[in-house]
PDB file of C-alpha atoms in Angstrom:
ATOM      1  CA  MET O   5      13.719  34.238 -55.706  1.00  0.00           C
ATOM      2  CA  ASN O   6      12.135  35.637 -52.481  1.00  0.00           C
ATOM      3  CA  LEU O   7      11.901  38.946 -54.413  1.00  0.00           C
ATOM      4  CA  PHE O   8       9.476  37.579 -56.875  1.00  0.00           C
ATOM      5  CA  PHE O   9       7.634  34.824 -55.058  1.00  0.00           C
ATOM      6  CA  GLY O  10       7.660  36.195 -51.535  1.00  0.00           C
ATOM      7  CA  LYS O  11       8.684  34.507 -48.302  1.00  0.00           C
ATOM      8  CA  ALA O  12       7.819  30.831 -47.964  1.00  0.00           C
ATOM      9  CA  LYS O  13       4.845  30.270 -45.718  1.00  0.00           C
ATOM     10  CA  ALA O  14       5.757  28.860 -42.462  1.00  0.00           C
ATOM     11  CA  LYS O  15       4.293  25.525 -41.576  1.00  0.00           C
ATOM     12  CA  THR O  16       1.551  25.569 -38.954  1.00  0.00           C
ATOM     13  CA  SER O  17       2.314  23.508 -35.856  1.00  0.00           C
ATOM     14  CA  ALA O  18      -0.324  21.370 -34.178  1.00  0.00           C
ATOM     15  CA  LYS O  19      -0.129  23.536 -31.163  1.00  0.00           C
ATOM     16  CA  ASP O  20      -0.846  26.756 -33.162  1.00  0.00           C
ATOM     17  CA  ALA O  21      -3.673  25.073 -35.110  1.00  0.00           C
ATOM     18  CA  ILE O  22      -5.303  23.931 -31.892  1.00  0.00           C
ATOM     19  CA  TYR O  23      -4.902  27.445 -30.270  1.00  0.00           C
ATOM     20  CA  LYS O  24      -6.511  29.075 -33.436  1.00  0.00           C
ATOM     21  CA  LEU O  25      -9.408  26.574 -33.479  1.00  0.00           C
ATOM     22  CA  ARG O  26     -10.143  27.112 -29.767  1.00  0.00           C
ATOM     23  CA  GLU O  27     -10.217  30.886 -30.208  1.00  0.00           C
ATOM     24  CA  THR O  28     -12.778  30.459 -33.068  1.00  0.00           C
ATOM     25  CA  LEU O  29     -14.718  28.026 -31.015  1.00  0.00           C
ATOM     26  CA  ASP O  30     -14.964  30.607 -28.136  1.00  0.00           C
ATOM     27  CA  MET O  31     -16.001  33.212 -30.568  1.00  0.00           C
ATOM     28  CA  LEU O  32     -18.779  31.144 -31.982  1.00  0.00           C
ATOM     29  CA  GLU O  33     -20.041  30.135 -28.534  1.00  0.00           C
ATOM     30  CA  LYS O  34     -20.363  33.869 -27.644  1.00  0.00           C
ATOM     31  CA  ARG O  35     -22.053  34.540 -30.989  1.00  0.00           C
ATOM     32  CA  GLN O  36     -24.516  31.667 -30.384  1.00  0.00           C
ATOM     33  CA  ALA O  37     -25.394  32.990 -26.893  1.00  0.00           C
ATOM     34  CA  PHE O  38     -26.010  36.387 -28.324  1.00  0.00           C
ATOM     35  CA  LEU O  39     -28.364  34.972 -31.016  1.00  0.00           C
ATOM     36  CA  GLU O  40     -30.283  32.792 -28.563  1.00  0.00           C
ATOM     37  CA  ALA O  41     -30.836  35.902 -26.233  1.00  0.00           C
ATOM     38  CA  LYS O  42     -32.148  37.835 -29.361  1.00  0.00           C
ATOM     39  CA  ALA O  43     -34.501  34.825 -30.370  1.00  0.00           C
ATOM     40  CA  ASN O  44     -35.844  34.716 -26.873  1.00  0.00           C
ATOM     41  CA  ASN O  45     -36.670  38.422 -26.927  1.00  0.00           C
ATOM     42  CA  GLU O  46     -38.368  38.110 -30.191  1.00  0.00           C
ATOM     43  CA  LEU O  47     -40.458  35.169 -28.843  1.00  0.00           C
ATOM     44  CA  LYS O  48     -41.531  37.404 -25.876  1.00  0.00           C
ATOM     45  CA  THR O  49     -42.476  40.133 -28.280  1.00  0.00           C
ATOM     46  CA  ALA O  50     -44.597  37.751 -30.403  1.00  0.00           C
ATOM     47  CA  LYS O  51     -46.382  36.433 -27.269  1.00  0.00           C
ATOM     48  CA  LEU O  52     -47.212  39.914 -26.084  1.00  0.00           C
ATOM     49  CA  ASN O  53     -48.673  41.073 -29.503  1.00  0.00           C
ATOM     50  CA  ALA O  54     -50.289  37.835 -30.410  1.00  0.00           C
ATOM     51  CA  THR O  55     -53.743  39.152 -29.777  1.00  0.00           C
ATOM     52  CA  LYS O  56     -53.031  42.872 -29.882  1.00  0.00           C
ATOM     53  CA  ASN O  57     -51.018  43.339 -32.945  1.00  0.00           C
ATOM     54  CA  ARG O  58     -50.633  40.467 -35.315  1.00  0.00           C
ATOM     55  CA  ARG O  59     -48.373  42.165 -37.680  1.00  0.00           C
ATOM     56  CA  VAL O  60     -45.858  42.994 -35.056  1.00  0.00           C
ATOM     57  CA  ALA O  61     -46.157  39.383 -33.675  1.00  0.00           C
ATOM     58  CA  LEU O  62     -45.444  37.956 -37.222  1.00  0.00           C
ATOM     59  CA  LEU O  63     -42.446  40.104 -37.652  1.00  0.00           C
ATOM     60  CA  ALA O  64     -41.027  39.126 -34.330  1.00  0.00           C
ATOM     61  CA  LEU O  65     -41.578  35.350 -35.171  1.00  0.00           C
ATOM     62  CA  LYS O  66     -39.683  35.885 -38.556  1.00  0.00           C
ATOM     63  CA  ARG O  67     -36.745  37.436 -36.849  1.00  0.00           C
ATOM     64  CA  LYS O  68     -36.786  34.620 -34.353  1.00  0.00           C
ATOM     65  CA  LYS O  69     -36.716  32.047 -37.092  1.00  0.00           C
ATOM     66  CA  ALA O  70     -33.816  33.848 -38.808  1.00  0.00           C
ATOM     67  CA  TYR O  71     -31.863  33.815 -35.472  1.00  0.00           C
ATOM     68  CA  GLU O  72     -32.577  30.138 -34.954  1.00  0.00           C
ATOM     69  CA  ASN O  73     -31.361  29.472 -38.478  1.00  0.00           C
ATOM     70  CA  ASN O  74     -28.018  31.280 -37.730  1.00  0.00           C
ATOM     71  CA  ILE O  75     -27.866  29.245 -34.454  1.00  0.00           C
ATOM     72  CA  GLU O  76     -28.144  25.994 -36.315  1.00  0.00           C
ATOM     73  CA  LYS O  77     -25.355  27.090 -38.688  1.00  0.00           C
ATOM     74  CA  ILE O  78     -23.191  27.886 -35.733  1.00  0.00           C
ATOM     75  CA  ASN O  79     -23.863  24.613 -34.027  1.00  0.00           C
ATOM     76  CA  GLY O  80     -22.703  22.838 -37.347  1.00  0.00           C
ATOM     77  CA  ALA O  81     -19.551  24.921 -37.415  1.00  0.00           C
ATOM     78  CA  ARG O  82     -18.852  24.350 -33.774  1.00  0.00           C
ATOM     79  CA  MET O  83     -19.273  20.607 -34.290  1.00  0.00           C
ATOM     80  CA  THR O  84     -16.888  20.636 -37.267  1.00  0.00           C
ATOM     81  CA  ILE O  85     -14.215  22.643 -35.293  1.00  0.00           C
ATOM     82  CA  GLU O  86     -14.388  20.341 -32.261  1.00  0.00           C
ATOM     83  CA  THR O  87     -14.017  17.230 -34.481  1.00  0.00           C
ATOM     84  CA  GLN O  88     -11.106  18.844 -36.320  1.00  0.00           C
ATOM     85  CA  MET O  89      -9.448  19.803 -32.875  1.00  0.00           C
ATOM     86  CA  MET O  90      -9.851  16.107 -31.727  1.00  0.00           C
ATOM     87  CA  ALA O  91      -8.357  14.914 -34.984  1.00  0.00           C
ATOM     88  CA  ILE O  92      -5.377  17.313 -34.655  1.00  0.00           C
ATOM     89  CA  GLU O  93      -4.929  16.418 -30.968  1.00  0.00           C
ATOM     90  CA  ASN O  94      -4.863  12.526 -31.745  1.00  0.00           C
ATOM     91  CA  ALA O  95      -2.511  13.229 -34.710  1.00  0.00           C
ATOM     92  CA  ASN O  96      -0.181  15.126 -32.479  1.00  0.00           C
ATOM     93  CA  VAL O  97      -0.306  12.499 -29.789  1.00  0.00           C
ATOM     94  CA  ASN O  98       0.511   9.769 -32.438  1.00  0.00           C
ATOM     95  CA  LEU O  99       3.350  12.046 -33.737  1.00  0.00           C
ATOM     96  CA  GLU O 100       4.894  12.377 -30.276  1.00  0.00           C
ATOM     97  CA  THR O 101       4.403   8.740 -29.567  1.00  0.00           C
ATOM     98  CA  MET O 102       6.261   7.806 -32.704  1.00  0.00           C
ATOM     99  CA  SER O 103       9.040  10.286 -32.026  1.00  0.00           C
ATOM    100  CA  ALA O 104       9.465   8.844 -28.653  1.00  0.00           C
ATOM    101  CA  MET O 105       9.493   5.338 -29.980  1.00  0.00           C
ATOM    102  CA  ARG O 106      12.001   6.288 -32.814  1.00  0.00           C
ATOM    103  CA  ALA O 107      14.196   7.958 -30.187  1.00  0.00           C
ATOM    104  CA  GLY O 108      14.128   4.791 -28.098  1.00  0.00           C
ATOM    105  CA  ALA O 109      14.994   2.515 -30.971  1.00  0.00           C
ATOM    106  CA  GLU O 110      17.991   4.844 -31.959  1.00  0.00           C
ATOM    107  CA  ALA O 111      19.215   4.724 -28.267  1.00  0.00           C
ATOM    108  CA  MET O 112      18.933   0.800 -28.300  1.00  0.00           C
ATOM    109  CA  LYS O 113      20.743   0.607 -31.632  1.00  0.00           C
ATOM    110  CA  ASN O 114      23.602   2.800 -30.247  1.00  0.00           C
ATOM    111  CA  ILE O 115      23.832   0.834 -27.094  1.00  0.00           C
ATOM    112  CA  HIS O 116      23.767  -2.527 -28.955  1.00  0.00           C
ATOM    113  CA  GLY O 117      26.255  -1.187 -31.731  1.00  0.00           C
ATOM    114  CA  SER O 118      29.190  -1.585 -29.368  1.00  0.00           C
ATOM    115  CA  MET O 119      27.929  -4.985 -28.027  1.00  0.00           C
ATOM    116  CA  ASP O 120      28.511  -8.473 -29.613  1.00  0.00           C
ATOM    117  CA  ILE O 121      26.951 -11.583 -28.483  1.00  0.00           C
ATOM    118  CA  ASN O 122      30.171 -13.453 -28.592  1.00  0.00           C
ATOM    119  CA  LYS O 123      31.783 -10.712 -26.562  1.00  0.00           C
ATOM    120  CA  VAL O 124      29.103 -10.947 -24.027  1.00  0.00           C
ATOM    121  CA  ASP O 125      29.327 -14.602 -23.642  1.00  0.00           C
ATOM    122  CA  THR O 126      33.142 -14.345 -23.151  1.00  0.00           C
ATOM    123  CA  THR O 127      32.691 -11.559 -20.481  1.00  0.00           C
ATOM    124  CA  MET O 128      30.074 -13.769 -18.656  1.00  0.00           C
ATOM    125  CA  ASP O 129      32.575 -16.775 -18.794  1.00  0.00           C
ATOM    126  CA  ASP O 130      35.357 -14.634 -17.375  1.00  0.00           C
ATOM    127  CA  ILE O 131      32.968 -13.354 -14.615  1.00  0.00           C
ATOM    128  CA  ARG O 132      32.047 -16.861 -13.755  1.00  0.00           C
ATOM    129  CA  ASP O 133      35.738 -18.030 -13.602  1.00  0.00           C
ATOM    130  CA  GLN O 134      36.754 -15.061 -11.437  1.00  0.00           C
ATOM    131  CA  MET O 135      33.783 -15.965  -9.052  1.00  0.00           C
ATOM    132  CA  ASP O 136      35.019 -19.501  -8.779  1.00  0.00           C
ATOM    133  CA  ILE O 137      38.560 -18.376  -8.042  1.00  0.00           C
ATOM    134  CA  ALA O 138      37.224 -15.901  -5.389  1.00  0.00           C
ATOM    135  CA  ASN O 139      35.210 -18.604  -3.710  1.00  0.00           C
ATOM    136  CA  GLU O 140      38.331 -20.965  -3.587  1.00  0.00           C
ATOM    137  CA  ILE O 141      40.390 -18.163  -2.163  1.00  0.00           C
ATOM    138  CA  SER O 142      37.665 -17.485   0.512  1.00  0.00           C
ATOM    139  CA  GLU O 143      37.479 -21.153   1.544  1.00  0.00           C
ATOM    140  CA  ALA O 144      41.255 -21.458   1.673  1.00  0.00           C
ATOM    141  CA  ILE O 145      41.566 -18.324   3.876  1.00  0.00           C
ATOM    142  CA  SER O 146      38.785 -19.442   6.266  1.00  0.00           C
ATOM    143  CA  ARG O 147      40.187 -23.088   6.729  1.00  0.00           C
ATOM    144  CA  PRO O 148      41.713 -23.343  10.317  1.00  0.00           C
ATOM    145  CA  VAL O 149      45.517 -23.687  10.301  1.00  0.00           C
ATOM    146  CA  GLY O 150      47.506 -25.893  12.823  1.00  0.00           C
ATOM    147  CA  MET O 151      44.695 -28.012  14.245  1.00  0.00           C
ATOM    148  CA  GLY O 152      46.613 -31.267  13.728  1.00  0.00           C
ATOM    149  CA  GLU O 153      44.865 -34.408  12.916  1.00  0.00           C
ATOM    150  CA  GLU O 154      41.039 -34.497  12.537  1.00  0.00           C
ATOM    151  CA  LEU O 155      39.320 -35.174  15.853  1.00  0.00           C
ATOM    152  CA  ASP O 156      37.033 -38.249  16.331  1.00  0.00           C
ATOM    153  CA  GLU O 157      33.537 -36.971  16.656  1.00  0.00           C
ATOM    154  CA  GLU O 158      32.338 -40.205  18.492  1.00  0.00           C
ATOM    155  CA  GLU O 159      35.021 -39.829  21.002  1.00  0.00           C
ATOM    156  CA  LEU O 160      34.049 -36.159  21.586  1.00  0.00           C
ATOM    157  CA  LEU O 161      30.438 -37.213  22.001  1.00  0.00           C
ATOM    158  CA  ASN O 162      31.322 -39.802  24.665  1.00  0.00           C
ATOM    159  CA  GLU O 163      33.429 -37.207  26.602  1.00  0.00           C
ATOM    160  CA  LEU O 164      30.537 -34.846  26.362  1.00  0.00           C
ATOM    161  CA  GLU O 165      28.163 -37.478  27.837  1.00  0.00           C
ATOM    162  CA  GLU O 166      30.621 -38.163  30.715  1.00  0.00           C
ATOM    163  CA  LEU O 167      30.754 -34.544  31.575  1.00  0.00           C
ATOM    164  CA  GLU O 168      26.949 -34.262  31.599  1.00  0.00           C
ATOM    165  CA  GLN O 169      26.699 -37.321  33.925  1.00  0.00           C
ATOM    166  CA  GLU O 170      29.200 -35.636  36.300  1.00  0.00           C
ATOM    167  CA  GLU O 171      27.216 -32.609  36.337  1.00  0.00           C
ATOM    168  CA  LEU O 172      24.068 -34.553  37.221  1.00  0.00           C
ATOM    169  CA  ASP O 173      25.715 -36.445  39.962  1.00  0.00           C
ATOM    170  CA  SER O 174      27.108 -33.275  41.434  1.00  0.00           C
ATOM    171  CA  LYS O 175      23.656 -31.668  41.491  1.00  0.00           C
ATOM    172  CA  MET O 176      22.159 -34.784  43.209  1.00  0.00           C
ATOM    173  CA  LEU O 177      24.783 -34.652  45.997  1.00  0.00           C
ATOM    174  CA  ASP O 178      24.309 -31.012  46.674  1.00  0.00           C
ATOM    175  CA  THR O 179      20.534 -31.382  46.886  1.00  0.00           C
ATOM    176  CA  PRO O 180      19.494 -31.781  50.625  1.00  0.00           C
ATOM    177  CA  ALA O 181      17.304 -34.633  51.645  1.00  0.00           C
ATOM    178  CA  PRO O 182      13.493 -33.877  52.152  1.00  0.00           C
ATOM    179  CA  ALA O 183      12.394 -33.353  55.704  1.00  0.00           C
ATOM    180  CA  VAL O 184      10.093 -36.047  57.076  1.00  0.00           C
ATOM    181  CA  ILE O 185       6.919 -34.601  58.624  1.00  0.00           C
ATOM    182  CA  THR O 186       5.178 -36.816  61.262  1.00  0.00           C
ATOM    183  CA  PRO O 187       1.550 -36.127  62.428  1.00  0.00           C
ATOM    184  CA  ASN O 188       1.049 -34.781  65.965  1.00  0.00           C
ATOM    185  CA  VAL O 189      -0.284 -37.752  68.041  1.00  0.00           C
ATOM    186  CA  PRO O 190      -1.873 -36.813  71.392  1.00  0.00           C
ATOM    187  CA  VAL O 191      -0.234 -38.173  74.462  1.00  0.00           C
ATOM    188  CA  HIS O 192      -2.497 -40.103  76.881  1.00  0.00           C
ATOM    189  CA  HIS O 193      -1.381 -40.169  80.420  1.00  0.00           C
ATOM    190  CA  PRO O 194      -2.605 -43.163  82.458  1.00  0.00           C
ATOM    191  CA  VAL O 195      -5.065 -42.426  85.148  1.00  0.00           C
ATOM    192  CA  HIS O 196      -4.673 -44.191  88.500  1.00  0.00           C
ATOM    193  CA  LYS O 197      -7.967 -45.524  89.805  1.00  0.00           C
ATOM    194  CA  GLY O 198      -6.773 -45.169  93.368  1.00  0.00           C
ATOM    195  CA  SER O 199      -6.355 -41.435  93.364  1.00  0.00           C
ATOM    196  CA  VAL O 200      -9.761 -40.945  91.682  1.00  0.00           C
ATOM    197  CA  SER O 201     -11.604 -42.875  94.337  1.00  0.00           C
ATOM    198  CA  GLU O 202      -9.829 -41.002  97.101  1.00  0.00           C
ATOM    199  CA  ASP O 203     -10.958 -37.636  95.607  1.00  0.00           C
ATOM    200  CA  GLU O 204     -14.666 -38.865  95.430  1.00  0.00           C
ATOM    201  CA  GLU O 205     -14.612 -40.165  99.126  1.00  0.00           C
ATOM    202  CA  GLU O 206     -13.064 -36.784 100.223  1.00  0.00           C
ATOM    203  CA  ALA O 207     -15.813 -34.877  98.216  1.00  0.00           C
ATOM    204  CA  GLU O 208     -18.527 -37.077  99.745  1.00  0.00           C
ATOM    205  CA  LEU O 209     -17.053 -36.445 103.429  1.00  0.00           C
ATOM    206  CA  LYS O 210     -17.158 -32.677 102.847  1.00  0.00           C
ATOM    207  CA  ALA O 211     -20.715 -32.852 101.709  1.00  0.00           C
ATOM    208  CA  LEU O 212     -21.804 -34.833 104.728  1.00  0.00           C
ATOM    209  CA  GLN O 213     -19.942 -32.406 107.115  1.00  0.00           C
ATOM    210  CA  ALA O 214     -21.787 -29.425 105.531  1.00  0.00           C
ATOM    211  CA  SER O 215     -25.238 -31.123 105.861  1.00  0.00           C
ATOM    212  CA  MET O 216     -24.530 -31.894 109.496  1.00  0.00           C
ATOM    213  CA  SER O 217     -23.633 -28.389 110.315  1.00  0.00           C
ATOM    214  CA  MET O 218     -26.797 -27.094 108.741  1.00  0.00           C
ATOM    215  CA  ALA O 219     -28.864 -29.488 110.795  1.00  0.00           C
ATOM    216  CA  ILE O 220     -27.270 -28.216 114.091  1.00  0.00           C
TER     217      ILE O 220
END
């Protein structure tokens, strides 16, 4: 069949299509820049010859107009290509999204295919039973062995209060008594009036003797 109809045309991928469109867009941009430069040159020629040579100026304006028409067509083509590129990119994103979602759905289906809600409930019940057994075993292991009868908590509290009181009494006995500080009271010695008078008389006698010796 290939000998008569040739090879089947390969399908164009989104990546190849976008690459080709970008190449074409770059070519159109360069073409537009070239025509814009040509149009600007024709405008300069028309301005230079507007008063000197009207025929040359009119020909320059005609060429400028032709360039501008081509530029408008290129702008339209660029807009079409950019719109097409955006549509292809969006379509490619949607395709990739759907593929990823489909793969996720298949994975979930495969995972849940080997699971049954009844089996899940049975497994969870088994887990809870085993956890209860483990807790009971832990409590049994941690329970003290050989402690005898249960102790009376009130009796223990009374004994503790007695020990605390003994400790307080011991501290009070060991604490020395505070020293009593008395104020310093000046001591007054009694003065004998007889000795004072004798001193005064002796002083007067000495003064009288001194005055008599001065008179002689």
